[in-house]
mmCIF file of C-alpha atoms and ligand atoms in Angstrom:
data_model
loop_
_atom_site.group_PDB
_atom_site.id
_atom_site.type_symbol
_atom_site.label_atom_id
_atom_site.label_comp_id
_atom_site.label_asym_id
_atom_site.label_seq_id
_atom_site.Cartn_x
_atom_site.Cartn_y
_atom_site.Cartn_z
ATOM 1 C CA MET A 1 -0.037 0.012 -0.059
ATOM 2 C CA ILE A 2 1.325 3.616 -1.030
ATOM 3 C CA ARG A 3 0.268 6.418 1.051
ATOM 4 C CA ILE A 4 -0.243 9.650 -1.022
ATOM 5 C CA ALA A 5 -0.701 12.951 0.711
ATOM 6 C CA ALA A 6 -3.855 14.146 -0.497
ATOM 7 C CA ARG A 7 -7.006 16.118 0.138
ATOM 8 C CA PRO A 8 -9.168 15.997 2.394
ATOM 9 C CA CYS A 9 -6.912 13.232 3.767
ATOM 10 C CA ASP A 10 -4.146 10.525 2.853
ATOM 11 C CA TYR A 11 -5.041 8.151 -0.090
ATOM 12 C CA ALA A 12 -3.949 4.742 0.238
ATOM 13 C CA LEU A 13 -2.982 3.361 -3.031
ATOM 14 C CA GLU A 14 -2.833 -0.326 -3.805
ATOM 15 C CA PRO A 15 -0.707 -1.394 -6.498
ATOM 16 C CA GLY A 16 -2.176 -3.461 -9.096
ATOM 17 C CA ARG A 17 -5.790 -2.303 -7.953
ATOM 18 C CA ALA A 18 -5.404 1.222 -9.026
ATOM 19 C CA ALA A 19 -6.075 2.447 -12.688
ATOM 20 C CA LEU A 20 -4.816 5.591 -14.203
ATOM 21 C CA VAL A 21 -7.829 7.128 -16.179
ATOM 22 C CA VAL A 22 -6.949 9.641 -18.787
ATOM 23 C CA ILE A 23 -10.230 11.522 -19.843
ATOM 24 C CA ASP A 24 -10.559 12.830 -23.370
ATOM 25 C CA MET A 25 -7.136 14.064 -24.130
ATOM 26 C CA GLN A 26 -8.480 14.220 -27.748
ATOM 27 C CA ARG A 27 -7.596 16.619 -30.455
ATOM 28 C CA ASP A 28 -11.279 17.838 -30.692
ATOM 29 C CA PHE A 29 -10.869 19.240 -27.156
ATOM 30 C CA ILE A 30 -7.277 20.592 -27.131
ATOM 31 C CA GLU A 31 -6.403 21.641 -30.627
ATOM 32 C CA PRO A 32 -7.774 24.416 -32.768
ATOM 33 C CA GLY A 33 -10.449 23.718 -35.219
ATOM 34 C CA GLY A 34 -12.397 20.946 -32.858
ATOM 35 C CA PHE A 35 -15.394 20.544 -30.963
ATOM 36 C CA GLY A 36 -13.963 22.478 -27.999
ATOM 37 C CA ALA A 37 -13.125 25.394 -30.026
ATOM 38 C CA SER A 38 -16.294 25.164 -32.039
ATOM 39 C CA LEU A 39 -18.164 25.926 -28.646
ATOM 40 C CA GLY A 40 -16.147 29.299 -28.505
ATOM 41 C CA ASN A 41 -13.551 27.966 -25.992
ATOM 42 C CA ASP A 42 -9.849 28.903 -25.571
ATOM 43 C CA VAL A 43 -8.237 25.648 -26.314
ATOM 44 C CA THR A 44 -4.777 26.675 -24.848
ATOM 45 C CA ARG A 45 -6.306 26.411 -21.358
ATOM 46 C CA LEU A 46 -5.993 22.758 -21.559
ATOM 47 C CA GLN A 47 -2.373 22.423 -22.387
ATOM 48 C CA PRO A 48 -0.993 22.720 -18.925
ATOM 49 C CA ALA A 49 -2.552 19.171 -18.117
ATOM 50 C CA ILE A 50 -0.278 17.454 -20.659
ATOM 51 C CA ALA A 51 3.197 17.424 -19.020
ATOM 52 C CA PRO A 52 1.700 16.025 -15.568
ATOM 53 C CA ILE A 53 -0.468 13.327 -17.332
ATOM 54 C CA ALA A 54 2.735 12.463 -19.477
ATOM 55 C CA ALA A 55 4.758 12.143 -16.259
ATOM 56 C CA LEU A 56 1.894 10.045 -14.386
ATOM 57 C CA LEU A 57 1.516 7.790 -17.719
ATOM 58 C CA ALA A 58 5.393 7.013 -17.491
ATOM 59 C CA ALA A 59 5.362 5.938 -14.031
ATOM 60 C CA TRP A 60 2.155 3.734 -14.490
ATOM 61 C CA ARG A 61 3.794 2.292 -17.585
ATOM 62 C CA ALA A 62 7.019 1.582 -15.916
ATOM 63 C CA ARG A 63 5.452 -0.463 -13.201
ATOM 64 C CA GLY A 64 3.073 -2.229 -15.482
ATOM 65 C CA TRP A 65 -0.067 -0.802 -14.002
ATOM 66 C CA PRO A 66 -3.542 -0.704 -15.596
ATOM 67 C CA VAL A 67 -4.206 2.628 -17.734
ATOM 68 C CA LEU A 68 -7.496 3.430 -19.152
ATOM 69 C CA HIS A 69 -8.074 6.315 -21.652
ATOM 70 C CA THR A 70 -11.353 7.486 -22.693
ATOM 71 C CA ARG A 71 -12.453 9.508 -26.067
ATOM 72 C CA GLU A 72 -15.782 11.259 -26.484
ATOM 73 C CA CYS A 73 -17.069 10.383 -29.846
ATOM 74 C CA HIS A 74 -20.105 9.208 -31.630
ATOM 75 C CA ARG A 75 -20.905 6.488 -34.404
ATOM 76 C CA PRO A 76 -20.607 7.860 -37.996
ATOM 77 C CA ASP A 77 -24.456 7.503 -38.197
ATOM 78 C CA LEU A 78 -24.950 9.720 -35.146
ATOM 79 C CA SER A 79 -27.001 6.844 -33.681
ATOM 80 C CA ASP A 80 -25.527 7.066 -30.184
ATOM 81 C CA CYS A 81 -26.078 11.106 -30.212
ATOM 82 C CA PRO A 82 -29.097 12.426 -28.554
ATOM 83 C CA PRO A 83 -30.545 15.291 -30.830
ATOM 84 C CA ALA A 84 -30.491 17.389 -27.732
ATOM 85 C CA LYS A 85 -26.696 17.044 -27.420
ATOM 86 C CA ARG A 86 -26.207 17.926 -31.161
ATOM 87 C CA GLU A 87 -28.593 20.722 -31.178
ATOM 88 C CA ARG A 88 -27.592 22.588 -28.053
ATOM 89 C CA GLY A 89 -25.981 25.936 -28.436
ATOM 90 C CA ARG A 90 -25.020 27.505 -31.630
ATOM 91 C CA PRO A 91 -21.745 26.261 -32.685
ATOM 92 C CA PRO A 92 -20.483 26.985 -36.201
ATOM 93 C CA LEU A 93 -19.683 23.167 -36.257
ATOM 94 C CA ARG A 94 -21.986 20.633 -34.706
ATOM 95 C CA ILE A 95 -21.321 17.001 -33.782
ATOM 96 C CA GLY A 96 -20.873 15.297 -37.154
ATOM 97 C CA ASP A 97 -20.157 18.198 -39.465
ATOM 98 C CA PRO A 98 -16.866 18.084 -41.344
ATOM 99 C CA GLY A 99 -14.261 20.272 -39.972
ATOM 100 C CA PRO A 100 -10.340 20.862 -40.364
ATOM 101 C CA MET A 101 -9.718 17.549 -38.263
ATOM 102 C CA GLY A 102 -12.572 15.724 -39.984
ATOM 103 C CA ARG A 103 -16.155 15.044 -38.854
ATOM 104 C CA VAL A 104 -16.548 16.672 -35.327
ATOM 105 C CA LEU A 105 -16.583 14.253 -32.385
ATOM 106 C CA ILE A 106 -16.660 10.997 -34.722
ATOM 107 C CA ALA A 107 -15.003 7.975 -33.920
ATOM 108 C CA GLY A 108 -12.323 7.011 -36.301
ATOM 109 C CA GLU A 109 -11.913 10.806 -37.560
ATOM 110 C CA PRO A 110 -8.574 12.362 -36.898
ATOM 111 C CA GLY A 111 -10.230 14.912 -34.089
ATOM 112 C CA ALA A 112 -11.104 12.070 -32.111
ATOM 113 C CA ASP A 113 -7.661 10.856 -31.864
ATOM 114 C CA ILE A 114 -5.857 11.272 -28.560
ATOM 115 C CA ILE A 115 -3.169 13.737 -28.803
ATOM 116 C CA ALA A 116 0.278 12.372 -29.865
ATOM 117 C CA ALA A 117 2.067 13.139 -26.740
ATOM 118 C CA LEU A 118 -0.548 10.980 -24.678
ATOM 119 C CA ALA A 119 -1.052 8.165 -27.452
ATOM 120 C CA PRO A 120 -1.973 4.793 -25.770
ATOM 121 C CA VAL A 121 0.341 1.955 -26.019
ATOM 122 C CA ALA A 122 -0.581 -1.755 -26.532
ATOM 123 C CA GLY A 123 -2.461 -3.301 -23.821
ATOM 124 C CA GLU A 124 -3.994 0.105 -22.684
ATOM 125 C CA TRP A 125 -7.602 0.137 -22.465
ATOM 126 C CA VAL A 126 -9.457 2.667 -24.904
ATOM 127 C CA VAL A 127 -12.963 3.353 -23.983
ATOM 128 C CA ASP A 128 -15.085 5.352 -26.532
ATOM 129 C CA LYS A 129 -18.078 7.141 -24.753
ATOM 130 C CA PRO A 130 -20.781 8.842 -26.261
ATOM 131 C CA GLY A 131 -21.747 10.846 -22.972
ATOM 132 C CA LYS A 132 -19.788 12.642 -20.418
ATOM 133 C CA GLY A 133 -19.560 9.819 -17.814
ATOM 134 C CA MET A 134 -17.152 6.871 -18.609
ATOM 135 C CA PHE A 135 -19.705 4.152 -17.538
ATOM 136 C CA TRP A 136 -22.711 5.427 -19.654
ATOM 137 C CA ALA A 137 -23.111 3.134 -22.693
ATOM 138 C CA THR A 138 -19.737 2.228 -22.845
ATOM 139 C CA CYS A 139 -17.894 -1.525 -23.191
ATOM 140 C CA PRO A 140 -20.648 -3.527 -24.590
ATOM 141 C CA PRO A 141 -21.986 -6.126 -24.038
ATOM 142 C CA ALA A 142 -21.464 -6.151 -20.153
ATOM 143 C CA GLY A 143 -20.252 -2.637 -19.297
ATOM 144 C CA LEU A 144 -17.215 -1.095 -17.737
ATOM 145 C CA GLN A 145 -18.166 -1.995 -14.424
ATOM 146 C CA ALA A 146 -17.923 -5.553 -15.277
ATOM 147 C CA ARG A 147 -14.621 -5.055 -17.011
ATOM 148 C CA LEU A 148 -12.834 -3.230 -14.042
ATOM 149 C CA GLN A 149 -14.249 -5.792 -11.770
ATOM 150 C CA GLY A 150 -12.960 -8.568 -14.012
ATOM 151 C CA ALA A 151 -9.465 -6.984 -13.707
ATOM 152 C CA GLY A 152 -9.551 -6.539 -10.081
ATOM 153 C CA ILE A 153 -9.392 -2.834 -10.156
ATOM 154 C CA THR A 154 -11.019 -1.189 -7.175
ATOM 155 C CA GLN A 155 -9.108 2.412 -7.433
ATOM 156 C CA LEU A 156 -9.277 5.045 -10.090
ATOM 157 C CA LEU A 157 -6.912 8.153 -10.356
ATOM 158 C CA PHE A 158 -8.388 10.614 -12.701
ATOM 159 C CA THR A 159 -6.739 13.004 -15.154
ATOM 160 C CA GLY A 160 -7.761 14.787 -18.216
ATOM 161 C CA VAL A 161 -10.339 16.999 -19.603
ATOM 162 C CA THR A 162 -12.473 18.988 -18.782
ATOM 163 C CA THR A 163 -12.611 18.989 -15.145
ATOM 164 C CA GLU A 164 -16.149 20.100 -14.422
ATOM 165 C CA VAL A 165 -17.708 18.218 -17.487
ATOM 166 C CA CYS A 166 -16.123 14.602 -18.386
ATOM 167 C CA VAL A 167 -13.872 14.119 -15.586
ATOM 168 C CA GLN A 168 -16.089 15.113 -12.865
ATOM 169 C CA THR A 169 -19.067 13.086 -14.229
ATOM 170 C CA SER A 170 -17.053 10.023 -14.715
ATOM 171 C CA MET A 171 -15.551 10.388 -11.277
ATOM 172 C CA ARG A 172 -19.083 10.602 -9.692
ATOM 173 C CA GLU A 173 -20.209 7.670 -11.717
ATOM 174 C CA ALA A 174 -17.206 5.799 -10.169
ATOM 175 C CA ASN A 175 -17.620 6.885 -6.748
ATOM 176 C CA ASP A 176 -21.570 5.722 -6.763
ATOM 177 C CA ARG A 177 -20.047 2.332 -7.980
ATOM 178 C CA GLY A 178 -17.732 1.979 -4.964
ATOM 179 C CA TYR A 179 -14.315 2.802 -6.225
ATOM 180 C CA ASP A 180 -11.791 5.008 -4.380
ATOM 181 C CA CYS A 181 -11.448 7.901 -6.716
ATOM 182 C CA LEU A 182 -8.672 10.640 -6.684
ATOM 183 C CA VAL A 183 -8.381 13.297 -9.183
ATOM 184 C CA VAL A 184 -4.940 14.663 -9.919
ATOM 185 C CA GLU A 185 -5.021 18.525 -9.613
ATOM 186 C CA ASP A 186 -2.583 19.596 -12.097
ATOM 187 C CA ALA A 187 -3.451 16.557 -14.487
ATOM 188 C CA THR A 188 -6.717 17.991 -15.100
ATOM 189 C CA GLU A 189 -7.839 21.465 -16.922
ATOM 190 C CA SER A 190 -10.913 23.352 -17.876
ATOM 191 C CA TYR A 191 -11.688 26.057 -20.256
ATOM 192 C CA PHE A 192 -12.727 27.765 -17.097
ATOM 193 C CA PRO A 193 -10.456 27.958 -14.318
ATOM 194 C CA GLU A 194 -12.916 28.851 -11.744
ATOM 195 C CA TYR A 195 -14.873 25.669 -12.588
ATOM 196 C CA LYS A 196 -11.842 23.669 -12.238
ATOM 197 C CA GLN A 197 -11.418 25.144 -8.807
ATOM 198 C CA ALA A 198 -15.070 24.577 -7.656
ATOM 199 C CA THR A 199 -14.886 21.050 -9.109
ATOM 200 C CA LEU A 200 -11.852 20.205 -6.940
ATOM 201 C CA ALA A 201 -13.474 21.840 -3.796
ATOM 202 C CA MET A 202 -16.579 20.355 -4.241
ATOM 203 C CA ILE A 203 -15.212 16.706 -4.689
ATOM 204 C CA THR A 204 -13.156 16.673 -1.837
ATOM 205 C CA ALA A 205 -15.516 18.888 0.562
ATOM 206 C CA GLN A 206 -17.338 16.869 3.756
ATOM 207 C CA GLY A 207 -14.578 14.418 4.147
ATOM 208 C CA GLY A 208 -14.467 13.622 0.340
ATOM 209 C CA ILE A 209 -17.733 13.229 -0.654
ATOM 210 C CA VAL A 210 -17.082 12.237 -4.061
ATOM 211 C CA GLY A 211 -13.372 11.118 -3.391
ATOM 212 C CA TRP A 212 -9.639 12.738 -3.108
ATOM 213 C CA SER A 213 -7.459 15.227 -4.830
ATOM 214 C CA ALA A 214 -3.605 15.537 -4.774
ATOM 215 C CA PRO A 215 -0.924 17.120 -6.898
ATOM 216 C CA SER A 216 1.050 14.996 -9.389
ATOM 217 C CA ALA A 217 4.130 15.496 -7.569
ATOM 218 C CA ALA A 218 2.386 13.910 -4.240
ATOM 219 C CA VAL A 219 1.348 10.985 -6.338
ATOM 220 C CA LEU A 220 4.576 10.513 -8.099
ATOM 221 C CA ALA A 221 6.824 11.050 -5.069
ATOM 222 C CA ALA A 222 4.832 8.518 -3.105
ATOM 223 C CA ILE A 223 5.137 6.047 -5.829
ATOM 224 C CA ALA A 224 8.754 6.550 -6.543
ATOM 225 C CA ALA A 225 9.488 6.144 -2.685
ATOM 226 C CA ALA A 226 7.418 2.890 -2.375
ATOM 227 C CA ALA A 227 7.689 1.252 -5.600
ATOM 228 C CA PRO A 228 10.868 1.753 -7.620
ATOM 229 C CA ALA A 229 10.275 0.929 -11.363
ATOM 230 C CA GLY A 230 11.831 -2.176 -12.731
HETATM 231 C C1 C5J B 301 -16.753 18.506 -22.951
HETATM 232 C C2 C5J B 301 -15.306 16.728 -21.986
HETATM 233 N N1 C5J B 301 -16.464 19.471 -22.370
HETATM 234 N N2 C5J B 301 -14.655 15.822 -22.415
HETATM 235 N N3 C5J B 301 -16.422 17.029 -23.035
HETATM 236 O O1 C5J B 301 -17.745 18.569 -23.773
HETATM 237 O O2 C5J B 301 -15.476 17.410 -20.986
#
């Protein structure tokens, strides 16, 4: 067991039972011309999360621990995209429209790819999700919960974008399913810095009502001290 200095109290990480979750680090959210930009967001705001996630991935990979990437995307025929999601707002590009990185938020298009700096490697899970949460309508036929249980995973450390949308939704879904959840503070970003801070505060309030938070330095230091790679 590895003790991580976290909020609101220490987090006891169990090697082999803790998956690193990287939420939606896709070109469509992080690069100009994609879904995030079409909604009027400043996509550069998400970039500070990239280096901390890369460092965490390196630590997990060095130890052979499980890594799970998600991608928010839809089938080419949009059969898994509720009209309410597609029609909301007044973006110049809607989900499924052709854009500079292919059709917006569609599986298999360049924009739905995970950015090159954080590309999954062989053996890592890649979960495509049509909603904000990673448990909703994913991993057919049995679902993500069954897959995680089958792999003996009981702890999830969350990174990725955006903090208050897909990271928080996935973390709340996981918390309700009984996972010990920790969000890595500098490995997640939002287009709205104040929403990120509010999300971290509400997750850890009330004794950790949704889970824990910690900076990547605390996670990496604890792992390095307790479990040298190799
Ligand atoms: C959004 C996400 N913000 N990955 N998706 O629409 O957070």
